[in-house]
Amino acid sequence: MSHFGDSFNITRALSSPSYAKTIWCNYMHWKKDGLSPEKIEEEYGVSAEDIGQIETRWQNKLASWKSSTALDENKYIIDDSDSSWDDAYKRGQESIQKTTGYEGTQGQKNGQIWNNVGQGAALGARVAASACKGLINGATTEFGGKLTSKIVEKTFKKTGKWTPAVQDKAEKQAGDGAFILIACALDGVSAATYRIAKPNDKQHNVVKELAVDMGNQMNSTVGAQANLLELDENNMALGDEANAGIEEANTDIVDTKTEYDFYRDALEYLEKEKTQGHEFTEDETELYEECIKYMTENTEDVEMTQEEAGSRISEIHDEMANTQEEYDAQAETIASVEGVTDYAASIDKTQKTLCYVEGGIQTASAGFAGIDAYKAGSMAASTGWCGLGVAYGAAAAVAGVAAASDVCAATEQFNWAEEAGKLVKSREGVEKANAESLVSYDENIDHYALYMEDVEGLELIDPDDMEAPTETDTSSNGTENLGDPNNPDDPNDPNKKK
């Protein structure tokens, strides 16, 4: 559920108004989405009874909670339709492209594919050479015979061993082995072409860079989750502090107002008595003056309480508002990681597939080259008495080297495919974690909106009938006075016995 999947805590909900509000608002949101109370309890652990307890505990806040629009329209959220998200996504891709030196353009991808196609074509030519042995034999017998005659004639005339029988044998072997010479030559060309073209090599270097960088991306997205949790806890604590502060301040204001009302009632009574001509006693005069004094202090106390509480609430609100940038930063981190993983996804699976294809091509090429080397070697051994045997031997050497080269190439490609496969798994792990980070962001930015809305809605009690009284003459109706306490002979001194 919300709060990073933590199990619902009813004790916390009854002590934290901020936490309680997120639970209550989410519960109402789930019901609005059509979930039954039973389903909500099953999936999120919040029962209808829990909500009842929350509503009873925070009854004074229900009206503001019911008017909350934060979950339906969150002004703080950044999502994949926001320009900030797009910018961060692009920065992630540009950063990894700079690191790897590979942009992954369609032209580069086409070049990679055509390199593999070229190797496949080379193998196809070799297979065609073998499959068309009969055709090659028929077409090359006469040519091979004439060529061999010249080689044999030039070689054996020097030794004096030239005979028509020797010529016939050479011509027959030339015709039978002509396709071997062609196949061996194609084997050499194929191996050389691989070393020159080095298919999938650039992408392999990219895979190596990405394999290292995936660790960084995982750290980034996990770090974003941790930061979101910390932001949520801090803002929840600030919201609770604001609620506690406003509750304490309002309690003080109510108590002070009650005291003020007591003194006001007493003062009004005395004022009424005075207007009716009553002459205050010393105690009544003292009480009158105390009423004036305490009512003035009460008014000042309320003003001070309002000022201090209001100032602290404003500080809390500003502190919470400043964390908007932190939430944005976490969203941008998540977007950047997504940019990198999308870039990796456009390369790693294709690389894995093409490397396996190329490895298969090189394995087949190695097999054909090995067969060709064996056949050419056999021809060289059986024709060892003339220059044609040297040609077969050279062809066998070419095919043998090509076979060894193809084996190495196949091993290389299969290793690259394995590395790409590991990158796929690593990248998919990062994608899963980053998706969880995005869910966490969505949940916690909703909580943030609720916390802000709650603090913004807090109100201090402002009594509209409190004001410091003005002290007046305590003599009755202005015709009698209490005497001059500084003149012991004053006949109006009420302390003198008459």
Short mmCIF file of C-alpha atoms in Angstrom, two decimals:
data_model
loop_
_atom_site.label_atom_id
_atom_site.label_comp_id
_atom_site.label_asym_id
_atom_site.label_seq_id
_atom_site.Cartn_x
_atom_site.Cartn_y
_atom_site.Cartn_z
CA MET A 1 0.00 0.00 0.00
CA SER A 2 1.08 3.56 0.45
CA HIS A 3 4.08 4.55 2.52
CA PHE A 4 6.38 2.20 0.60
CA GLY A 5 4.29 -0.88 1.24
CA ASP A 6 4.59 -0.63 5.02
CA SER A 7 1.85 -2.53 6.81
CA PHE A 8 -0.93 -0.29 8.03
CA ASN A 9 -0.40 0.91 11.61
CA ILE A 10 -3.61 1.87 13.42
CA THR A 11 -1.67 3.13 16.46
CA ARG A 12 0.22 5.55 14.30
CA ALA A 13 -2.97 6.63 12.55
CA LEU A 14 -4.54 7.49 15.91
CA SER A 15 -1.53 9.55 16.99
CA SER A 16 -0.49 11.19 13.72
CA PRO A 17 -3.08 13.36 11.98
CA SER A 18 -0.87 13.57 8.87
CA TYR A 19 -0.58 9.79 8.58
CA ALA A 20 -4.28 9.38 9.37
CA LYS A 21 -5.23 11.78 6.60
CA THR A 22 -3.24 9.86 3.97
CA ILE A 23 -4.85 6.58 5.04
CA TRP A 24 -8.37 8.03 5.17
CA CYS A 25 -8.07 9.82 1.81
CA ASN A 26 -6.55 6.76 0.13
CA TYR A 27 -9.32 4.59 1.57
CA MET A 28 -11.96 6.87 0.10
CA HIS A 29 -10.05 6.89 -3.19
CA TRP A 30 -9.97 3.08 -3.28
CA LYS A 31 -13.73 2.97 -2.64
CA LYS A 32 -14.25 5.50 -5.42
CA ASP A 33 -12.30 3.17 -7.73
CA GLY A 34 -14.84 0.45 -6.99
CA LEU A 35 -13.00 -1.65 -4.39
CA SER A 36 -15.17 -3.20 -1.72
CA PRO A 37 -14.23 -2.80 1.97
CA GLU A 38 -13.35 -6.51 2.02
CA LYS A 39 -11.04 -6.13 -0.99
CA ILE A 40 -9.39 -3.04 0.50
CA GLU A 41 -8.72 -4.88 3.74
CA GLU A 42 -7.33 -7.86 1.83
CA GLU A 43 -5.01 -5.82 -0.40
CA TYR A 44 -4.07 -2.91 1.86
CA GLY A 45 -4.73 -4.10 5.39
CA VAL A 46 -7.09 -1.24 6.25
CA SER A 47 -10.49 -2.33 7.55
CA ALA A 48 -13.73 -0.40 7.77
CA GLU A 49 -13.37 -0.62 11.56
CA ASP A 50 -9.96 1.06 11.31
CA ILE A 51 -11.48 3.90 9.32
CA GLY A 52 -14.21 4.21 11.94
CA GLN A 53 -11.60 4.62 14.68
CA ILE A 54 -9.73 7.20 12.60
CA GLU A 55 -12.89 9.19 11.99
CA THR A 56 -13.76 9.13 15.70
CA ARG A 57 -10.27 10.21 16.74
CA TRP A 58 -9.99 12.98 14.17
CA GLN A 59 -13.62 14.02 14.00
CA ASN A 60 -12.66 17.69 14.06
CA LYS A 61 -10.69 17.22 10.83
CA LEU A 62 -13.17 15.19 8.82
CA ALA A 63 -14.73 18.21 7.18
CA SER A 64 -11.41 19.36 5.74
CA TRP A 65 -10.49 15.79 4.74
CA LYS A 66 -13.77 15.39 2.88
CA SER A 67 -13.13 18.56 0.92
CA SER A 68 -9.63 17.42 -0.03
CA THR A 69 -8.90 17.38 -3.76
CA ALA A 70 -5.21 16.52 -3.53
CA LEU A 71 -5.62 12.90 -4.61
CA ASP A 72 -7.71 13.82 -7.63
CA GLU A 73 -5.67 16.77 -8.81
CA ASN A 74 -2.08 16.94 -7.57
CA LYS A 75 -0.35 20.18 -8.52
CA TYR A 76 3.01 18.91 -7.27
CA ILE A 77 3.40 15.80 -9.42
CA ILE A 78 5.86 15.31 -12.28
CA ASP A 79 4.94 12.47 -14.64
CA ASP A 80 6.01 11.22 -18.06
CA SER A 81 3.90 13.91 -19.75
CA ASP A 82 5.81 16.71 -18.04
CA SER A 83 8.60 18.56 -19.82
CA SER A 84 10.86 18.18 -16.77
CA TRP A 85 10.44 14.42 -17.02
CA ASP A 86 11.23 14.49 -20.75
CA ASP A 87 14.30 16.63 -20.17
CA ALA A 88 15.63 14.31 -17.47
CA TYR A 89 14.91 11.28 -19.66
CA LYS A 90 16.92 12.83 -22.51
CA ARG A 91 19.76 13.74 -20.16
CA GLY A 92 19.97 10.11 -19.09
CA GLN A 93 20.20 8.90 -22.68
CA GLU A 94 22.66 11.58 -23.71
CA SER A 95 24.86 10.82 -20.72
CA ILE A 96 25.10 7.10 -21.48
CA GLN A 97 25.60 7.78 -25.19
CA LYS A 98 28.53 10.01 -24.28
CA THR A 99 29.92 7.31 -21.98
CA THR A 100 29.70 4.56 -24.59
CA GLY A 101 30.42 6.71 -27.63
CA TYR A 102 27.56 4.97 -29.41
CA GLU A 103 24.34 6.76 -30.25
CA GLY A 104 22.42 3.69 -31.35
CA THR A 105 21.09 5.34 -34.49
CA GLN A 106 19.16 3.33 -37.04
CA GLY A 107 22.09 3.64 -39.42
CA GLN A 108 24.43 2.09 -36.85
CA LYS A 109 21.96 -0.70 -36.19
CA ASN A 110 21.59 -1.35 -39.92
CA GLY A 111 25.38 -1.51 -40.24
CA GLN A 112 25.54 -4.11 -37.48
CA ILE A 113 22.89 -6.23 -39.18
CA TRP A 114 24.59 -5.99 -42.59
CA ASN A 115 27.91 -7.07 -41.09
CA ASN A 116 26.20 -10.22 -39.89
CA VAL A 117 24.46 -10.63 -43.24
CA GLY A 118 27.86 -10.39 -44.93
CA GLN A 119 29.19 -13.23 -42.82
CA GLY A 120 26.10 -15.25 -43.60
CA ALA A 121 26.64 -14.60 -47.30
CA ALA A 122 30.22 -15.82 -47.04
CA LEU A 123 28.98 -19.02 -45.42
CA GLY A 124 26.33 -19.31 -48.12
CA ALA A 125 28.99 -19.05 -50.81
CA ARG A 126 30.97 -21.78 -49.11
CA VAL A 127 27.90 -24.02 -48.84
CA ALA A 128 27.13 -23.33 -52.50
CA ALA A 129 30.65 -24.30 -53.45
CA SER A 130 30.22 -27.63 -51.72
CA ALA A 131 26.67 -28.22 -52.96
CA CYS A 132 27.64 -27.50 -56.55
CA LYS A 133 30.58 -29.86 -56.60
CA GLY A 134 29.28 -31.71 -59.62
CA LEU A 135 28.69 -28.52 -61.55
CA ILE A 136 32.12 -27.19 -60.58
CA ASN A 137 33.74 -30.44 -61.56
CA GLY A 138 32.09 -30.39 -64.97
CA ALA A 139 32.95 -26.79 -65.61
CA THR A 140 36.51 -26.96 -64.37
CA THR A 141 37.74 -30.33 -65.58
CA GLU A 142 38.94 -29.03 -68.93
CA PHE A 143 40.36 -25.86 -67.40
CA GLY A 144 41.97 -27.82 -64.58
CA GLY A 145 43.41 -30.30 -67.01
CA LYS A 146 45.00 -27.64 -69.19
CA LEU A 147 46.35 -25.80 -66.15
CA THR A 148 47.75 -28.97 -64.68
CA SER A 149 49.34 -29.98 -67.99
CA LYS A 150 51.31 -26.78 -68.03
CA ILE A 151 52.38 -27.15 -64.39
CA VAL A 152 53.33 -30.81 -64.80
CA GLU A 153 54.96 -30.29 -68.16
CA LYS A 154 57.09 -27.43 -66.84
CA THR A 155 58.07 -29.39 -63.73
CA PHE A 156 58.70 -32.85 -65.19
CA LYS A 157 60.33 -31.87 -68.43
CA LYS A 158 63.17 -30.61 -66.30
CA THR A 159 63.56 -34.05 -64.75
CA GLY A 160 62.99 -35.91 -67.99
CA LYS A 161 60.07 -37.88 -66.49
CA TRP A 162 57.35 -36.34 -68.59
CA THR A 163 55.05 -38.94 -70.14
CA PRO A 164 51.48 -38.98 -71.48
CA ALA A 165 50.45 -41.21 -68.53
CA VAL A 166 51.67 -38.62 -66.03
CA GLN A 167 49.74 -35.91 -67.83
CA ASP A 168 46.50 -37.96 -67.80
CA LYS A 169 46.77 -38.59 -64.05
CA ALA A 170 47.41 -34.94 -63.27
CA GLU A 171 44.49 -33.77 -65.38
CA LYS A 172 42.11 -36.21 -63.64
CA GLN A 173 43.15 -35.10 -60.13
CA ALA A 174 42.91 -31.44 -61.12
CA GLY A 175 39.34 -31.89 -62.19
CA ASP A 176 38.40 -33.81 -59.04
CA GLY A 177 40.02 -31.29 -56.70
CA ALA A 178 39.20 -27.97 -58.35
CA PHE A 179 36.24 -27.36 -56.06
CA ILE A 180 38.48 -27.98 -53.00
CA LEU A 181 40.80 -25.17 -54.07
CA ILE A 182 37.81 -22.83 -54.51
CA ALA A 183 36.28 -23.84 -51.15
CA CYS A 184 39.58 -23.37 -49.32
CA ALA A 185 39.97 -19.96 -50.89
CA LEU A 186 36.45 -19.03 -49.77
CA ASP A 187 37.26 -20.25 -46.26
CA GLY A 188 40.23 -17.90 -46.14
CA VAL A 189 38.21 -14.99 -47.50
CA SER A 190 35.45 -15.63 -44.96
CA ALA A 191 37.87 -15.70 -42.03
CA ALA A 192 39.64 -12.58 -43.23
CA THR A 193 36.35 -10.79 -43.76
CA TYR A 194 35.33 -11.52 -40.16
CA ARG A 195 38.56 -10.08 -38.81
CA ILE A 196 38.16 -6.96 -40.92
CA ALA A 197 34.43 -6.39 -40.37
CA LYS A 198 34.42 -7.66 -36.74
CA PRO A 199 30.61 -7.88 -36.60
CA ASN A 200 28.97 -6.88 -33.30
CA ASP A 201 32.25 -5.51 -31.95
CA LYS A 202 31.09 -1.91 -31.41
CA GLN A 203 27.95 -3.09 -29.70
CA HIS A 204 30.01 -5.42 -27.52
CA ASN A 205 31.98 -2.44 -26.23
CA VAL A 206 28.69 -0.69 -25.52
CA VAL A 207 27.44 -3.76 -23.64
CA LYS A 208 30.57 -3.73 -21.46
CA GLU A 209 30.06 -0.06 -20.61
CA LEU A 210 26.38 -0.62 -19.90
CA ALA A 211 27.09 -3.62 -17.70
CA VAL A 212 29.19 -1.39 -15.46
CA ASP A 213 26.72 1.48 -15.60
CA MET A 214 23.73 -0.67 -14.62
CA GLY A 215 25.16 -0.82 -11.11
CA ASN A 216 25.19 2.97 -11.02
CA GLN A 217 21.62 3.11 -12.30
CA MET A 218 20.46 0.64 -9.66
CA ASN A 219 22.11 2.74 -6.95
CA SER A 220 20.43 5.85 -8.35
CA THR A 221 16.91 4.44 -8.37
CA VAL A 222 17.27 2.73 -4.97
CA GLY A 223 18.67 6.01 -3.64
CA ALA A 224 15.64 7.84 -5.02
CA GLN A 225 13.35 5.45 -3.15
CA ALA A 226 15.26 6.03 0.09
CA ASN A 227 15.13 9.79 -0.40
CA LEU A 228 11.39 9.66 -1.04
CA LEU A 229 10.87 7.69 2.16
CA GLU A 230 12.92 10.23 4.12
CA LEU A 231 11.03 13.13 2.57
CA ASP A 232 7.73 11.48 3.43
CA GLU A 233 8.73 10.87 7.04
CA ASN A 234 10.06 14.41 7.46
CA ASN A 235 7.01 16.08 5.94
CA MET A 236 4.70 13.87 7.96
CA ALA A 237 6.55 14.91 11.12
CA LEU A 238 6.31 18.57 10.11
CA GLY A 239 2.61 18.20 9.44
CA ASP A 240 2.11 16.59 12.85
CA GLU A 241 4.11 19.38 14.48
CA ALA A 242 1.96 21.99 12.76
CA ASN A 243 -1.23 20.23 13.89
CA ALA A 244 0.05 19.88 17.46
CA GLY A 245 1.16 23.49 17.47
CA ILE A 246 -2.16 24.80 16.23
CA GLU A 247 -4.08 22.60 18.67
CA GLU A 248 -1.97 23.75 21.61
CA ALA A 249 -2.24 27.39 20.56
CA ASN A 250 -6.02 27.17 20.13
CA THR A 251 -6.37 25.48 23.51
CA ASP A 252 -4.37 28.30 25.10
CA ILE A 253 -6.49 30.89 23.29
CA VAL A 254 -9.71 29.24 24.45
CA ASP A 255 -8.44 29.08 28.06
CA THR A 256 -7.29 32.68 27.93
CA LYS A 257 -10.57 33.77 26.40
CA THR A 258 -12.46 31.97 29.18
CA GLU A 259 -10.42 33.83 31.76
CA TYR A 260 -10.96 37.08 29.89
CA ASP A 261 -14.71 36.50 29.85
CA PHE A 262 -14.70 35.96 33.62
CA TYR A 263 -12.97 39.26 34.24
CA ARG A 264 -15.13 41.00 31.65
CA ASP A 265 -18.30 39.82 33.36
CA ALA A 266 -16.97 41.08 36.69
CA LEU A 267 -15.98 44.39 35.16
CA GLU A 268 -19.35 44.80 33.51
CA TYR A 269 -21.03 44.15 36.84
CA LEU A 270 -18.90 46.73 38.57
CA GLU A 271 -19.48 49.21 35.77
CA LYS A 272 -23.21 48.69 36.08
CA GLU A 273 -23.09 49.21 39.83
CA LYS A 274 -21.05 52.36 39.36
CA THR A 275 -23.54 53.88 36.97
CA GLN A 276 -26.27 53.24 39.51
CA GLY A 277 -24.42 55.38 42.05
CA HIS A 278 -22.76 52.64 44.04
CA GLU A 279 -19.66 53.74 45.89
CA PHE A 280 -16.90 51.12 45.53
CA THR A 281 -15.37 49.63 48.58
CA GLU A 282 -11.62 49.13 48.73
CA ASP A 283 -11.98 45.46 47.72
CA GLU A 284 -14.26 46.38 44.84
CA THR A 285 -11.78 48.98 43.67
CA GLU A 286 -9.00 46.38 43.83
CA LEU A 287 -11.14 43.89 41.90
CA TYR A 288 -12.00 46.52 39.32
CA GLU A 289 -8.34 47.30 38.77
CA GLU A 290 -7.48 43.59 38.58
CA CYS A 291 -10.15 43.09 35.92
CA ILE A 292 -8.62 45.89 33.89
CA LYS A 293 -5.12 44.46 34.38
CA TYR A 294 -5.93 40.81 33.56
CA MET A 295 -8.20 41.61 30.65
CA THR A 296 -5.36 43.66 29.16
CA GLU A 297 -2.90 40.82 29.77
CA ASN A 298 -5.35 38.27 28.33
CA THR A 299 -5.66 40.29 25.15
CA GLU A 300 -1.88 40.59 24.86
CA ASP A 301 -1.44 36.86 25.59
CA VAL A 302 -3.84 35.88 22.82
CA GLU A 303 -2.09 38.18 20.38
CA MET A 304 1.30 36.74 21.33
CA THR A 305 0.04 33.16 21.07
CA GLN A 306 -1.40 33.88 17.64
CA GLU A 307 1.79 35.55 16.50
CA GLU A 308 4.11 32.80 17.74
CA ALA A 309 1.94 29.93 16.51
CA GLY A 310 1.25 31.63 13.20
CA SER A 311 4.94 32.30 12.70
CA ARG A 312 5.83 28.66 13.40
CA ILE A 313 3.10 27.38 11.09
CA SER A 314 4.42 29.66 8.35
CA GLU A 315 7.95 28.34 8.92
CA ILE A 316 6.72 24.75 8.72
CA HIS A 317 4.76 25.50 5.57
CA ASP A 318 7.80 27.12 3.93
CA GLU A 319 10.04 24.24 5.01
CA MET A 320 7.62 21.74 3.51
CA ALA A 321 7.17 23.82 0.36
CA ASN A 322 10.94 23.85 -0.17
CA THR A 323 10.97 20.05 -0.35
CA GLN A 324 9.08 20.27 -3.65
CA GLU A 325 12.47 20.63 -5.33
CA GLU A 326 13.62 17.43 -3.62
CA TYR A 327 10.59 15.54 -4.89
CA ASP A 328 11.26 16.91 -8.37
CA ALA A 329 14.88 15.79 -8.12
CA GLN A 330 13.82 12.22 -7.29
CA ALA A 331 11.38 12.20 -10.21
CA GLU A 332 14.12 13.41 -12.53
CA THR A 333 16.46 10.71 -11.26
CA ILE A 334 13.82 8.09 -12.03
CA ALA A 335 13.28 9.59 -15.49
CA SER A 336 17.03 9.62 -16.17
CA VAL A 337 17.36 5.95 -15.16
CA GLU A 338 14.47 5.12 -17.48
CA GLY A 339 16.28 6.90 -20.31
CA VAL A 340 19.38 4.76 -19.72
CA THR A 341 17.49 1.47 -19.45
CA ASP A 342 15.49 2.23 -22.60
CA TYR A 343 18.77 2.91 -24.39
CA ALA A 344 20.18 -0.38 -23.10
CA ALA A 345 17.02 -2.24 -24.12
CA SER A 346 17.43 -0.98 -27.67
CA ILE A 347 20.83 -2.69 -27.82
CA ASP A 348 21.22 -5.66 -25.50
CA LYS A 349 18.61 -8.11 -26.80
CA THR A 350 19.50 -7.40 -30.42
CA GLN A 351 23.17 -7.82 -29.56
CA LYS A 352 22.48 -11.12 -27.82
CA THR A 353 20.52 -12.46 -30.81
CA LEU A 354 22.99 -11.31 -33.46
CA CYS A 355 25.95 -12.66 -31.52
CA TYR A 356 24.31 -16.06 -31.27
CA VAL A 357 23.54 -15.93 -35.01
CA GLU A 358 27.09 -14.89 -35.81
CA GLY A 359 28.46 -17.53 -33.48
CA GLY A 360 26.44 -20.14 -35.36
CA ILE A 361 27.73 -18.85 -38.69
CA GLN A 362 31.33 -19.00 -37.49
CA THR A 363 30.81 -22.47 -36.03
CA ALA A 364 29.49 -23.71 -39.38
CA SER A 365 32.31 -21.94 -41.21
CA ALA A 366 34.84 -23.59 -38.92
CA GLY A 367 33.31 -26.99 -39.67
CA PHE A 368 33.40 -26.49 -43.42
CA ALA A 369 36.92 -25.08 -43.28
CA GLY A 370 38.10 -28.07 -41.25
CA ILE A 371 36.60 -30.46 -43.78
CA ASP A 372 38.13 -28.51 -46.64
CA ALA A 373 41.54 -28.54 -44.94
CA TYR A 374 41.33 -32.29 -44.49
CA LYS A 375 40.33 -32.87 -48.12
CA ALA A 376 42.97 -30.52 -49.46
CA GLY A 377 45.57 -32.17 -47.25
CA SER A 378 44.55 -35.57 -48.55
CA MET A 379 44.79 -34.35 -52.14
CA ALA A 380 48.22 -32.88 -51.42
CA ALA A 381 49.41 -36.17 -49.95
CA SER A 382 48.13 -38.20 -52.90
CA THR A 383 49.56 -35.71 -55.40
CA GLY A 384 52.79 -35.09 -53.69
CA TRP A 385 54.91 -35.57 -56.83
CA CYS A 386 54.11 -32.30 -58.57
CA GLY A 387 53.47 -28.59 -58.15
CA LEU A 388 49.75 -29.29 -57.90
CA GLY A 389 50.42 -31.03 -54.60
CA VAL A 390 51.99 -27.83 -53.36
CA ALA A 391 48.82 -25.93 -54.37
CA TYR A 392 46.66 -28.39 -52.46
CA GLY A 393 48.98 -28.16 -49.47
CA ALA A 394 48.79 -24.37 -49.52
CA ALA A 395 44.99 -24.56 -49.80
CA ALA A 396 44.91 -26.99 -46.87
CA ALA A 397 46.96 -24.53 -44.83
CA VAL A 398 44.64 -21.65 -45.70
CA ALA A 399 41.58 -23.68 -44.77
CA GLY A 400 43.21 -24.89 -41.56
CA VAL A 401 44.06 -21.36 -40.47
CA ALA A 402 40.55 -20.26 -41.44
CA ALA A 403 39.04 -23.10 -39.38
CA ALA A 404 41.04 -22.09 -36.32
CA SER A 405 40.12 -18.46 -36.86
CA ASP A 406 36.46 -19.35 -37.21
CA VAL A 407 36.53 -21.35 -33.97
CA CYS A 408 37.97 -18.34 -32.16
CA ALA A 409 35.39 -16.10 -33.82
CA ALA A 410 32.55 -18.40 -32.79
CA THR A 411 33.82 -18.53 -29.20
CA GLU A 412 34.15 -14.76 -29.19
CA GLN A 413 30.60 -14.25 -30.46
CA PHE A 414 29.10 -16.73 -28.01
CA ASN A 415 30.95 -15.01 -25.15
CA TRP A 416 29.60 -11.66 -26.34
CA ALA A 417 26.11 -13.12 -26.51
CA GLU A 418 26.46 -14.35 -22.94
CA GLU A 419 27.61 -10.90 -21.79
CA ALA A 420 24.67 -9.32 -23.57
CA GLY A 421 22.36 -11.83 -21.89
CA LYS A 422 23.73 -10.87 -18.48
CA LEU A 423 23.16 -7.22 -19.35
CA VAL A 424 19.55 -8.01 -20.28
CA LYS A 425 18.95 -9.52 -16.83
CA SER A 426 20.75 -6.68 -15.10
CA ARG A 427 18.87 -4.06 -17.08
CA GLU A 428 15.52 -5.77 -16.41
CA GLY A 429 16.37 -5.73 -12.70
CA VAL A 430 17.00 -2.00 -12.84
CA GLU A 431 13.78 -1.48 -14.80
CA LYS A 432 11.81 -3.36 -12.14
CA ALA A 433 13.39 -1.35 -9.34
CA ASN A 434 12.84 1.89 -11.23
CA ALA A 435 9.19 1.03 -11.80
CA GLU A 436 8.87 0.55 -8.04
CA SER A 437 10.57 3.91 -7.55
CA LEU A 438 8.00 5.54 -9.83
CA VAL A 439 5.16 3.96 -7.85
CA SER A 440 6.79 5.21 -4.66
CA TYR A 441 7.09 8.67 -6.13
CA ASP A 442 3.44 8.73 -7.19
CA GLU A 443 2.33 7.58 -3.73
CA ASN A 444 4.54 9.96 -1.79
CA ILE A 445 3.85 13.00 -3.93
CA ASP A 446 0.17 12.34 -3.18
CA HIS A 447 1.02 12.24 0.52
CA TYR A 448 2.98 15.45 0.14
CA ALA A 449 0.00 17.16 -1.45
CA LEU A 450 -2.17 16.02 1.48
CA TYR A 451 0.35 17.26 4.05
CA MET A 452 0.60 20.64 2.34
CA GLU A 453 -3.15 20.93 2.00
CA ASP A 454 -3.58 20.07 5.68
CA VAL A 455 -1.06 22.67 6.88
CA GLU A 456 -2.48 25.30 4.54
CA GLY A 457 -5.93 24.66 6.04
CA LEU A 458 -4.90 25.04 9.67
CA GLU A 459 -6.60 28.02 11.39
CA LEU A 460 -5.93 29.81 14.63
CA ILE A 461 -8.90 30.84 16.73
CA ASP A 462 -9.30 34.60 16.57
CA PRO A 463 -11.81 35.84 19.17
CA ASP A 464 -13.58 38.87 17.79
CA ASP A 465 -14.76 40.23 21.14
CA MET A 466 -11.47 40.60 22.98
CA GLU A 467 -9.95 44.00 23.49
CA ALA A 468 -8.08 45.68 26.29
CA PRO A 469 -10.46 47.77 28.43
CA THR A 470 -9.93 51.43 29.18
CA GLU A 471 -9.64 52.26 32.88
CA THR A 472 -12.21 54.79 34.09
CA ASP A 473 -12.98 56.73 37.25
CA THR A 474 -14.16 54.33 39.94
CA SER A 475 -16.23 56.97 41.78
CA SER A 476 -19.97 56.39 41.64
CA ASN A 477 -21.63 58.11 38.71
CA GLY A 478 -18.94 60.77 38.75
CA THR A 479 -20.55 62.59 41.76
CA GLU A 480 -18.82 60.71 44.53
CA ASN A 481 -15.20 59.75 44.80
CA LEU A 482 -13.06 57.43 46.82
CA GLY A 483 -11.03 60.26 48.36
CA ASP A 484 -7.43 61.18 48.14
CA PRO A 485 -5.31 58.43 49.68
CA ASN A 486 -2.37 60.84 49.88
CA ASN A 487 -4.28 63.27 52.17
CA PRO A 488 -4.98 61.78 55.61
CA ASP A 489 -7.32 64.67 56.44
CA ASP A 490 -9.45 64.23 53.31
CA PRO A 491 -13.07 64.00 54.55
CA ASN A 492 -13.97 61.85 51.57
CA ASP A 493 -11.49 59.15 52.53
CA PRO A 494 -13.71 56.04 52.84
CA ASN A 495 -11.19 54.43 55.21
CA LYS A 496 -11.92 57.05 57.84
CA LYS A 497 -14.64 56.15 60.28
CA LYS A 498 -17.42 58.67 60.40
#
